[in-house]
JSON list of C-alpha atoms in Angstrom, two decimals:
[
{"chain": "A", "resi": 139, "resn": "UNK", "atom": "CA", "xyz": [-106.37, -46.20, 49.20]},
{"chain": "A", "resi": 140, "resn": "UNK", "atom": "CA", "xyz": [-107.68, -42.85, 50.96]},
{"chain": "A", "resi": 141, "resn": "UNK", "atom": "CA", "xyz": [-108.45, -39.41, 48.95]},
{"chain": "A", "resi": 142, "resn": "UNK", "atom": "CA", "xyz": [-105.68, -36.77, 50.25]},
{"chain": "A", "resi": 143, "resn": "UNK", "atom": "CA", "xyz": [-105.80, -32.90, 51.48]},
{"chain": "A", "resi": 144, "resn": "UNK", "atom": "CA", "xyz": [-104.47, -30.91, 48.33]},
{"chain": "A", "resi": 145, "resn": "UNK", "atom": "CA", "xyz": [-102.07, -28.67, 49.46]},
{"chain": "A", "resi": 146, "resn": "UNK", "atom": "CA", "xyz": [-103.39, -24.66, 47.74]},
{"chain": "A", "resi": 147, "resn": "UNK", "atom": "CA", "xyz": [-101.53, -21.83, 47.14]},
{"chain": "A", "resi": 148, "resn": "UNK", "atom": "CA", "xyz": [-98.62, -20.67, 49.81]},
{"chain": "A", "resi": 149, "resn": "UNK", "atom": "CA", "xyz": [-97.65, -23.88, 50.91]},
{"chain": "A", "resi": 150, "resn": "UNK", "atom": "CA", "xyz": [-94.08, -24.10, 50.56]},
{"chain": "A", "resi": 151, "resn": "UNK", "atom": "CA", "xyz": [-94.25, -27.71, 49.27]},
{"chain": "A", "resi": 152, "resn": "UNK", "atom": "CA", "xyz": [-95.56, -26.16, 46.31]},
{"chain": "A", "resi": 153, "resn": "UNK", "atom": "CA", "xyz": [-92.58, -24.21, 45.44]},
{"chain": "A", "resi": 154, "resn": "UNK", "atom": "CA", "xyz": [-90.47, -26.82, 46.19]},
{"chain": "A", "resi": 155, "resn": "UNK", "atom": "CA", "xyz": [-88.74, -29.24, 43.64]},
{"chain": "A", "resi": 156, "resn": "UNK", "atom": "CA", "xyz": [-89.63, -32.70, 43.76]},
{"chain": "A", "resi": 157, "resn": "UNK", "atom": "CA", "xyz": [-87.03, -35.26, 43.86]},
{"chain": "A", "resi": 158, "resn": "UNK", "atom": "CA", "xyz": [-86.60, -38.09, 41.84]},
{"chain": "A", "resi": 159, "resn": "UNK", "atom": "CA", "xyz": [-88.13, -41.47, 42.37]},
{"chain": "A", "resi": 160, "resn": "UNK", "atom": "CA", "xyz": [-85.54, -43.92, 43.47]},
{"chain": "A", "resi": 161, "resn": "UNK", "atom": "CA", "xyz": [-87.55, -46.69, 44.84]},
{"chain": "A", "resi": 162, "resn": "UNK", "atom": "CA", "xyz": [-90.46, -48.33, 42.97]},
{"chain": "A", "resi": 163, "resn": "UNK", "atom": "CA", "xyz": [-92.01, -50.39, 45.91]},
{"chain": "A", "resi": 164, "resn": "UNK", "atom": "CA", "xyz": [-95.22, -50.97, 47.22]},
{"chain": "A", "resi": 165, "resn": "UNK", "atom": "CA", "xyz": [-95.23, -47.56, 48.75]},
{"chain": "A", "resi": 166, "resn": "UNK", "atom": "CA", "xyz": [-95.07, -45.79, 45.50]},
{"chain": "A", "resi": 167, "resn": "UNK", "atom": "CA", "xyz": [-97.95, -47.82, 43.85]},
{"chain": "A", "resi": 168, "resn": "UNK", "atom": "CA", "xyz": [-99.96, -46.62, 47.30]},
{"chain": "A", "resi": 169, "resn": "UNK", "atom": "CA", "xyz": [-99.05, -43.04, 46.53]},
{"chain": "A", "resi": 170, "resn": "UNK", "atom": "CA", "xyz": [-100.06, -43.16, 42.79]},
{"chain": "A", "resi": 171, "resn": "UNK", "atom": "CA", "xyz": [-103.24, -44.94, 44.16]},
{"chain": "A", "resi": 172, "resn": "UNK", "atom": "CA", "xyz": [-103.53, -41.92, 46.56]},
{"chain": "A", "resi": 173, "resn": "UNK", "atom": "CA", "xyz": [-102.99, -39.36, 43.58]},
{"chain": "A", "resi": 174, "resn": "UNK", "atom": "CA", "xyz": [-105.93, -41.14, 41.31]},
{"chain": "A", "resi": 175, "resn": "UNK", "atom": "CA", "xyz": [-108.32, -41.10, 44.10]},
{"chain": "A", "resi": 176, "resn": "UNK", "atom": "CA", "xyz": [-107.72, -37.62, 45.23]},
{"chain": "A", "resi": 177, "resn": "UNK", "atom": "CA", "xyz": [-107.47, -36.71, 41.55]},
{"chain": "A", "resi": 178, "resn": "UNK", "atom": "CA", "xyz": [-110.83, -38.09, 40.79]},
{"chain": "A", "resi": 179, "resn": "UNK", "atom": "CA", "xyz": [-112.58, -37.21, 43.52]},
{"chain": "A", "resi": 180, "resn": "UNK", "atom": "CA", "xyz": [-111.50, -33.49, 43.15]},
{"chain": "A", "resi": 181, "resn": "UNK", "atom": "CA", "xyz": [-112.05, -33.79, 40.18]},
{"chain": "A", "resi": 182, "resn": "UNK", "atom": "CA", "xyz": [-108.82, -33.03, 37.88]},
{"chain": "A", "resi": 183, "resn": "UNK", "atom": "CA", "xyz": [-107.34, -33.25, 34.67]},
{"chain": "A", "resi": 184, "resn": "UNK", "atom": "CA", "xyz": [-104.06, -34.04, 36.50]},
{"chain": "A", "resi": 185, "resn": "UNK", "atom": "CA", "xyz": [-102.19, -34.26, 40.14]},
{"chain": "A", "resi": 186, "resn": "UNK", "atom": "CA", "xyz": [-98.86, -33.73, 41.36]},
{"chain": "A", "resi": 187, "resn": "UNK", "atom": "CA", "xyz": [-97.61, -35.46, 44.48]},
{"chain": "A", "resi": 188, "resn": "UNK", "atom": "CA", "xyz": [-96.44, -31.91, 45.63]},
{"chain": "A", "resi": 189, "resn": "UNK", "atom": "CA", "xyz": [-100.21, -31.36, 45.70]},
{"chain": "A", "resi": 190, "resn": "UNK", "atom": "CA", "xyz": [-100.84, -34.18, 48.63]},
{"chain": "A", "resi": 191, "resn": "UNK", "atom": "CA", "xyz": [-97.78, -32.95, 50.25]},
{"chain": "A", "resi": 192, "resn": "UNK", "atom": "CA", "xyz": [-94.87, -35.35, 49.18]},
{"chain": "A", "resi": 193, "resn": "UNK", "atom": "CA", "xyz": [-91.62, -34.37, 47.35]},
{"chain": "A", "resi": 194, "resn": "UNK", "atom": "CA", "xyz": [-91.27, -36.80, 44.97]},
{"chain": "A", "resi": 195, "resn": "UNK", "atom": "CA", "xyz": [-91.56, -36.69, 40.80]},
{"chain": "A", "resi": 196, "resn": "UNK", "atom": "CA", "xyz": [-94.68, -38.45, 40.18]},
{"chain": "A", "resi": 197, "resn": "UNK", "atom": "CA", "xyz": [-97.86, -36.92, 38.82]},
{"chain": "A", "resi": 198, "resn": "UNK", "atom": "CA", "xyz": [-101.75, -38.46, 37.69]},
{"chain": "A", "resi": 199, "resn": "UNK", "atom": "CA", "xyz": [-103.74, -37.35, 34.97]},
{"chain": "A", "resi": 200, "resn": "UNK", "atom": "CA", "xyz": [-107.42, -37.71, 33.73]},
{"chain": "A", "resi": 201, "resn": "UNK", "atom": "CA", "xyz": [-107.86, -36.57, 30.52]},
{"chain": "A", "resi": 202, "resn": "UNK", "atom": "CA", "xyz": [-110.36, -38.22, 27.95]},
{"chain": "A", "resi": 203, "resn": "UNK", "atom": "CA", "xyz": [-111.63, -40.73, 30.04]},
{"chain": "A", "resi": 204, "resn": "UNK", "atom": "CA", "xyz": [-108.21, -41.84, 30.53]},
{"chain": "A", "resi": 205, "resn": "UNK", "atom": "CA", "xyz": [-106.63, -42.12, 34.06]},
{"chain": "A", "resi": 206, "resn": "UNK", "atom": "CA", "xyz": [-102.56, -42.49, 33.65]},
{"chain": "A", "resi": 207, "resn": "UNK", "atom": "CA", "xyz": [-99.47, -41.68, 36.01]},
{"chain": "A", "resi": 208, "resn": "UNK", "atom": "CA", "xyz": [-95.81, -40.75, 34.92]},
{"chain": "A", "resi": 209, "resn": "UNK", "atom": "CA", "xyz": [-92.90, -41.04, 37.28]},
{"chain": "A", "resi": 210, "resn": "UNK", "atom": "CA", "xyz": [-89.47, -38.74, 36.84]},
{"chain": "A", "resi": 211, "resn": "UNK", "atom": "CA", "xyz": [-90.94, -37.38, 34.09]},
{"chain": "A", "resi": 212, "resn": "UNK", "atom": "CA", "xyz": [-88.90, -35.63, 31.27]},
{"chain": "A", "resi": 213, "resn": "UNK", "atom": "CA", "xyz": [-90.34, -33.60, 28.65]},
{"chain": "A", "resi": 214, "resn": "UNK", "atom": "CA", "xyz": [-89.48, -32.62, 24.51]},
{"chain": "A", "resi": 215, "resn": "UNK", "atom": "CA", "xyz": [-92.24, -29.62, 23.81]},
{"chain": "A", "resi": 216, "resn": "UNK", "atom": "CA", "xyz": [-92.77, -28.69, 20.07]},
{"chain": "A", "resi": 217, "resn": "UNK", "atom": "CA", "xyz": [-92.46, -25.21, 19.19]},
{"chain": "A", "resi": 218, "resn": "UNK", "atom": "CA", "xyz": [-95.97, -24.88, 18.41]},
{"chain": "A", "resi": 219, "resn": "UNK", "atom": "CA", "xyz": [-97.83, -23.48, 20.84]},
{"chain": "A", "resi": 220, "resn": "UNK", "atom": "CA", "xyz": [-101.47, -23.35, 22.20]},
{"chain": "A", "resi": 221, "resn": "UNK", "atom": "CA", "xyz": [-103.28, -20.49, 24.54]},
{"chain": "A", "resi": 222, "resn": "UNK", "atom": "CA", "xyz": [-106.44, -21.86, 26.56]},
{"chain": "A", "resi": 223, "resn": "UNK", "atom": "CA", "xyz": [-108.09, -21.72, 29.64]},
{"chain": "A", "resi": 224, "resn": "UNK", "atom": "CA", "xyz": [-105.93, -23.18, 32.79]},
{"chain": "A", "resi": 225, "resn": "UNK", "atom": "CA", "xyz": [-106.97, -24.01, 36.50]},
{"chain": "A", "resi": 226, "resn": "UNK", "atom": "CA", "xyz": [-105.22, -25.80, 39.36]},
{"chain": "A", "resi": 227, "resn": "UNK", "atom": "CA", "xyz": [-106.98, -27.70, 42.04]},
{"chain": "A", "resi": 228, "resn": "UNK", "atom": "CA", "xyz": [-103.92, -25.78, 44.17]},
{"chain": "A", "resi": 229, "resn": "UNK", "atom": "CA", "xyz": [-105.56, -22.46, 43.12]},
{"chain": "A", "resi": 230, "resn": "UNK", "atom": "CA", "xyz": [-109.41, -23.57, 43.14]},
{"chain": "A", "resi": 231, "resn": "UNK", "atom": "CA", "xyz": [-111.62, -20.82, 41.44]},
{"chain": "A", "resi": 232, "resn": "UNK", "atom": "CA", "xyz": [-108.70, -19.17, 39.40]},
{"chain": "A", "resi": 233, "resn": "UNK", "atom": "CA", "xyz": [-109.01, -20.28, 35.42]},
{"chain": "A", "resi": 234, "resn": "UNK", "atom": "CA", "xyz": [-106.50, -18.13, 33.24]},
{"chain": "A", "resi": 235, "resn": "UNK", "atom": "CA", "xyz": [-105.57, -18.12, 29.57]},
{"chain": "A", "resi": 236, "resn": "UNK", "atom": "CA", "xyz": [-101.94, -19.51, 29.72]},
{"chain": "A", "resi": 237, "resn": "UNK", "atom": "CA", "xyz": [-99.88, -20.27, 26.78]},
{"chain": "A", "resi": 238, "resn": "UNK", "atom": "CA", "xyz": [-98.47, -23.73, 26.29]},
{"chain": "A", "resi": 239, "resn": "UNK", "atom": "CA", "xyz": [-96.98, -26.28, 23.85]},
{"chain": "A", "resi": 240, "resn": "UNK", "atom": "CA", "xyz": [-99.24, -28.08, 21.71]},
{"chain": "A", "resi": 241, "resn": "UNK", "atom": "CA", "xyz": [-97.50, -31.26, 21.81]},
{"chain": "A", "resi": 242, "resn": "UNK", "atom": "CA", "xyz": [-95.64, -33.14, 24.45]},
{"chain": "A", "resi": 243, "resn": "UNK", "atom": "CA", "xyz": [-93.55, -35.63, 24.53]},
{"chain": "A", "resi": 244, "resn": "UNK", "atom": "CA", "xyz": [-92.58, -37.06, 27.83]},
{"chain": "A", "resi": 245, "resn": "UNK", "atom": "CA", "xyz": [-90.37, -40.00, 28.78]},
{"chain": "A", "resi": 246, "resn": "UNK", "atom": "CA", "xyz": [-90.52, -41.45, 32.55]},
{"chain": "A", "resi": 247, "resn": "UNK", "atom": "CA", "xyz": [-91.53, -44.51, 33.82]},
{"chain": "A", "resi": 248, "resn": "UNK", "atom": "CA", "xyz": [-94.52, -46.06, 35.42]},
{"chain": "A", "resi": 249, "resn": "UNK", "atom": "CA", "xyz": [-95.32, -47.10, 39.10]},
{"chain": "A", "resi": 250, "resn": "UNK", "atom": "CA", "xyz": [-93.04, -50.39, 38.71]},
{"chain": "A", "resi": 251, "resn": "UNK", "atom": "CA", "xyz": [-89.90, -48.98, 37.12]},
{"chain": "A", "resi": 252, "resn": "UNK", "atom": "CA", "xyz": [-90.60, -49.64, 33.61]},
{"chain": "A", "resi": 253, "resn": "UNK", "atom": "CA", "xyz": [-89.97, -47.10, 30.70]},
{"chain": "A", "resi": 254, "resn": "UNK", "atom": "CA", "xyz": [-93.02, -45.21, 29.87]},
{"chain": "A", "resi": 255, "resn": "UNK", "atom": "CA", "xyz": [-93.00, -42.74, 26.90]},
{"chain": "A", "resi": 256, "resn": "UNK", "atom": "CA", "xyz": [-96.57, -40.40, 26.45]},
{"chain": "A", "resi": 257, "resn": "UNK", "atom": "CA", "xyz": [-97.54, -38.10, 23.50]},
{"chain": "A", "resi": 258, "resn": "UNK", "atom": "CA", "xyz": [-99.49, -35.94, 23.57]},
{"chain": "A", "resi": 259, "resn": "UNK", "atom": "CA", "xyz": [-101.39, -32.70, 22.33]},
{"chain": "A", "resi": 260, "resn": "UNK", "atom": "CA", "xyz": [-104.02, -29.55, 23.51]},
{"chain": "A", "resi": 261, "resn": "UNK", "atom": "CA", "xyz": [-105.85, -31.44, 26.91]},
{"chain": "A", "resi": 262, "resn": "UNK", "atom": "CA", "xyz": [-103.30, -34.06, 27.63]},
{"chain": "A", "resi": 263, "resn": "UNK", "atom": "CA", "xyz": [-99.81, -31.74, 26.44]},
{"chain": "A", "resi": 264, "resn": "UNK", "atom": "CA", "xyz": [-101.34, -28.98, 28.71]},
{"chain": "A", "resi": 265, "resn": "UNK", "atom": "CA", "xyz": [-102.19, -31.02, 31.65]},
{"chain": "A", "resi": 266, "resn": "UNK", "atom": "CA", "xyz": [-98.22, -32.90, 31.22]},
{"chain": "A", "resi": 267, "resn": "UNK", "atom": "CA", "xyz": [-96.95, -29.35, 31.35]},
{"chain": "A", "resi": 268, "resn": "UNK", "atom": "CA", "xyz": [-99.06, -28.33, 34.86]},
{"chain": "A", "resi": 269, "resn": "UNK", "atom": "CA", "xyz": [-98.04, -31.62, 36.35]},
{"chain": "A", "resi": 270, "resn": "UNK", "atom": "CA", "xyz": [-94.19, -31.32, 35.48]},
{"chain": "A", "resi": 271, "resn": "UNK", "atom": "CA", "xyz": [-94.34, -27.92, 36.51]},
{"chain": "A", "resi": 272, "resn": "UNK", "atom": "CA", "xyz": [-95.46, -28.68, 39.64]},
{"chain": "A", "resi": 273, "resn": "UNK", "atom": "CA", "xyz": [-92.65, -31.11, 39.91]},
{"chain": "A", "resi": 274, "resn": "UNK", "atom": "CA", "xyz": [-90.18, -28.69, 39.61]},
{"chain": "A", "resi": 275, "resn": "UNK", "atom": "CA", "xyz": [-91.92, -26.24, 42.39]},
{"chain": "A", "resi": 276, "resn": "UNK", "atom": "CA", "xyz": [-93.84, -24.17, 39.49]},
{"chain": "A", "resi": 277, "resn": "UNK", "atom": "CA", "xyz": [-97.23, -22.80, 39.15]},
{"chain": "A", "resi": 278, "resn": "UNK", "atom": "CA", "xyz": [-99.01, -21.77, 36.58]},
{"chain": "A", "resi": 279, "resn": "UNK", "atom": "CA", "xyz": [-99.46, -18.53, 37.55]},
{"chain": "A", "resi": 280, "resn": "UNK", "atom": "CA", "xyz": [-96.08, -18.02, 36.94]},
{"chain": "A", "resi": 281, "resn": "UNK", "atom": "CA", "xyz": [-96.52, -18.92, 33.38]},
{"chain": "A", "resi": 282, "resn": "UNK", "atom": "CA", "xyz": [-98.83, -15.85, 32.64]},
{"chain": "A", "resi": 283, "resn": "UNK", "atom": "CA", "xyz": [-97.74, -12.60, 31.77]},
{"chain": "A", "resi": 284, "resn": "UNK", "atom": "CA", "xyz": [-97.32, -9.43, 33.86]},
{"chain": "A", "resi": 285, "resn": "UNK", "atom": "CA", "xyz": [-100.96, -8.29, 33.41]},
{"chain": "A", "resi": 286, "resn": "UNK", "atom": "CA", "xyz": [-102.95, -11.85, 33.50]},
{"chain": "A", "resi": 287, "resn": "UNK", "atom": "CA", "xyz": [-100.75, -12.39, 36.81]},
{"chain": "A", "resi": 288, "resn": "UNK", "atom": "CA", "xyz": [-101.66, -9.48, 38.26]},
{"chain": "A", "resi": 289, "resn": "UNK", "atom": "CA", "xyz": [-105.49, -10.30, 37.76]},
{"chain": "A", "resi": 290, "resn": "UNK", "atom": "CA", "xyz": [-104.83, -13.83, 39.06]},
{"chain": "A", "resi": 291, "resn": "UNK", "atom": "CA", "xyz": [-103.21, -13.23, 42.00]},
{"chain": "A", "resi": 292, "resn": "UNK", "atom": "CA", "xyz": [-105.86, -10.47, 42.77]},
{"chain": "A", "resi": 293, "resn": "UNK", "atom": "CA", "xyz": [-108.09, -13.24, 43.13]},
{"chain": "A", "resi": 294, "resn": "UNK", "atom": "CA", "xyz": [-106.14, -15.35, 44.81]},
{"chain": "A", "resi": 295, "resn": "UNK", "atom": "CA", "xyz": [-105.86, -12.81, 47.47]},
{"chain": "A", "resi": 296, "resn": "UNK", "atom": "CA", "xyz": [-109.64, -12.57, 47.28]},
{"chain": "A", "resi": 297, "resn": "UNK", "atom": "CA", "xyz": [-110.91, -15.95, 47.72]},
{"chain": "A", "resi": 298, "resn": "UNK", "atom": "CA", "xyz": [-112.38, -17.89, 50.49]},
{"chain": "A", "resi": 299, "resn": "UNK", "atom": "CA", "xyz": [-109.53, -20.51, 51.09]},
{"chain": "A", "resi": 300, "resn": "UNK", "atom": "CA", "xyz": [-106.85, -17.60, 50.51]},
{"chain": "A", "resi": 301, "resn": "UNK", "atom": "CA", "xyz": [-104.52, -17.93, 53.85]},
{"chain": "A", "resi": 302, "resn": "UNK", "atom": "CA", "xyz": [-105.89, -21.12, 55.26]},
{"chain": "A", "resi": 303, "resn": "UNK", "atom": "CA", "xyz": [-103.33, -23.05, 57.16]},
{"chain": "A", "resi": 304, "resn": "UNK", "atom": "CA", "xyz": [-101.82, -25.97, 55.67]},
{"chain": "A", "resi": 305, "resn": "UNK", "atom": "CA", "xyz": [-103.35, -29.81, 56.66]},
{"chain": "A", "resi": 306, "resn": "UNK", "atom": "CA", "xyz": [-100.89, -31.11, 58.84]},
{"chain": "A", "resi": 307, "resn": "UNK", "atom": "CA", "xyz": [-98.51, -34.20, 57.83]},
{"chain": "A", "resi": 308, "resn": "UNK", "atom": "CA", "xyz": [-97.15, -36.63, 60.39]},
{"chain": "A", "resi": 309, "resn": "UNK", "atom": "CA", "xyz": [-93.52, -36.57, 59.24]},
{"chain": "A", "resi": 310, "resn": "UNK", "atom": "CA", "xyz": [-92.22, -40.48, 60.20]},
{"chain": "A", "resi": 311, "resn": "UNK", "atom": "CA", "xyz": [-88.71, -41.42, 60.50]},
{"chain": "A", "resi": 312, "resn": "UNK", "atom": "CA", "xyz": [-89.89, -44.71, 58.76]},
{"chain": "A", "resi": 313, "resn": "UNK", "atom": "CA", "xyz": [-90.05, -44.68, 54.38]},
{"chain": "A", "resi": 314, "resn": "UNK", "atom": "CA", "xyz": [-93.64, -43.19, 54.24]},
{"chain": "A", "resi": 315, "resn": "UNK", "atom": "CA", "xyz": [-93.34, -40.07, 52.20]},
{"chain": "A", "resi": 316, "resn": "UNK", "atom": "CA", "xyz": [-94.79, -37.99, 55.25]},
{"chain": "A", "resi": 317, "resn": "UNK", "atom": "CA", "xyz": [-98.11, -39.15, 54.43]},
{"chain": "A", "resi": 318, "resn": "UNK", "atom": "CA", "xyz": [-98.96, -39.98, 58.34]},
{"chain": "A", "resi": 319, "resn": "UNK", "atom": "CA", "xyz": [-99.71, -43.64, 56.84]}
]
C-alpha cells in the first residue's frame, strides 16, 4: 500500500464531515491499508481518512502496540472525564491539555462490513474521540477553552508548515476516493 500526504491545518477537508461508508470493497481495505501505513510511519496514536484527503468515516489507531481501524463509527462517552496532553499529526508541534471522556464506547464496523464494538479508556478513549472528531470536520483545537486556544493557535500561526499549500489529489470520475490511485 503507499504512506499518504497528511492533510495540516487549513485544509478545508479537515473541516469537512465525512460521509458514511457505503461500500466495503477492495477499495476500502486499500484505504485502511493506506491509513496504517501513513499512521505508522508518521507515527500516530490514530488517523482519520480526512487526514489523507478522503471524505469518508473511517479512522486507524495505534495505541498499546495495537494497530485497529473503525468504520462509521458511533460513540457512548461516560461522564467521567480525563484532561491530558493532545497532539494531531494535522497540527504537528502543537500538544495541548484537552479535556476528554475517560471511557469510550464505540460501535462501527470493520473494513469488511462486520459489526465491530471497541472499549476503551485514557490512550485509546482519547485517541477514539480525535479520530471521530475528525470525522465529523472537528479539531481538537476546538475542544480547548478560550485561553488554551488562543495559545494554540498562536503557534499554529507560528510554525514552519503554517500556510503551506495543500498536496494535490487527482480527483477521478472512477470509485477511487480521490486518492490519484
Amino acid at each position: 500500500m503507499a504512506i499518504k500526504d497528511i492533510r495540516l491545518f487549513g485544509d478545508p477537508v479537515l473541516r469537512t464531515p465525512a460521509a458514511d461508508v457505503v461500500d466495503f470493497d477492495k477499495e476500502l481495505r486499500t484505504l485502511v491499508k493506506d491509513l496504517e501505513d501513513t499512521m505508522l510511519d508518521a507515527p500516530g496514536a490514530g488517523l482519520a481518512a480526512p487526514q489523507i484527503g478522503v471524505g469518508l468515516r473511517v479512522f486507524t489507531y495505534w495505541v498499546d502496540g495495537i494497530v485497529g481501524h473503525l468504520v462509521n463509527p458511533v460513540l457512548d462517552l461516560s461522564a467521567e472525564e480525563q484532561e491530558g496532553p493532545e497532539g494531531c499529526l494535522s497540527i504537528p508541534g502543537v500538544t495541548v491539555d484537552t479535556r476528554r471522556a475517560l471511557t469510550v464506547v464505540a460501535k462501527g464496523q470493520n473494513m469488511f462490513g462486520e459489526p465491530v464494538v471497541l472499549e476503551g479508556s485514557e490512550l485509546l478513549a482519547r485517541a477514539v474521540q480525535h479520530e471521530t472528531d475528525h470525522l465529523d470536520g472537528i479539531l481538537f483545537v476546538d475542544r480547548l477553552d478560550p485561553e488554551a486556544r488562543k495559545v494554540a493557535m498562536r503557534a499554529i500561526r507560528e510554525a514552519e508548515w503554517f500556510g503551506e499549500p495543500a498536496p494535490r489529489v487527482k480527483v477521478s470520475p472512477h470509485s477511487t476516493f480521490g486518492l490519484g490511485m
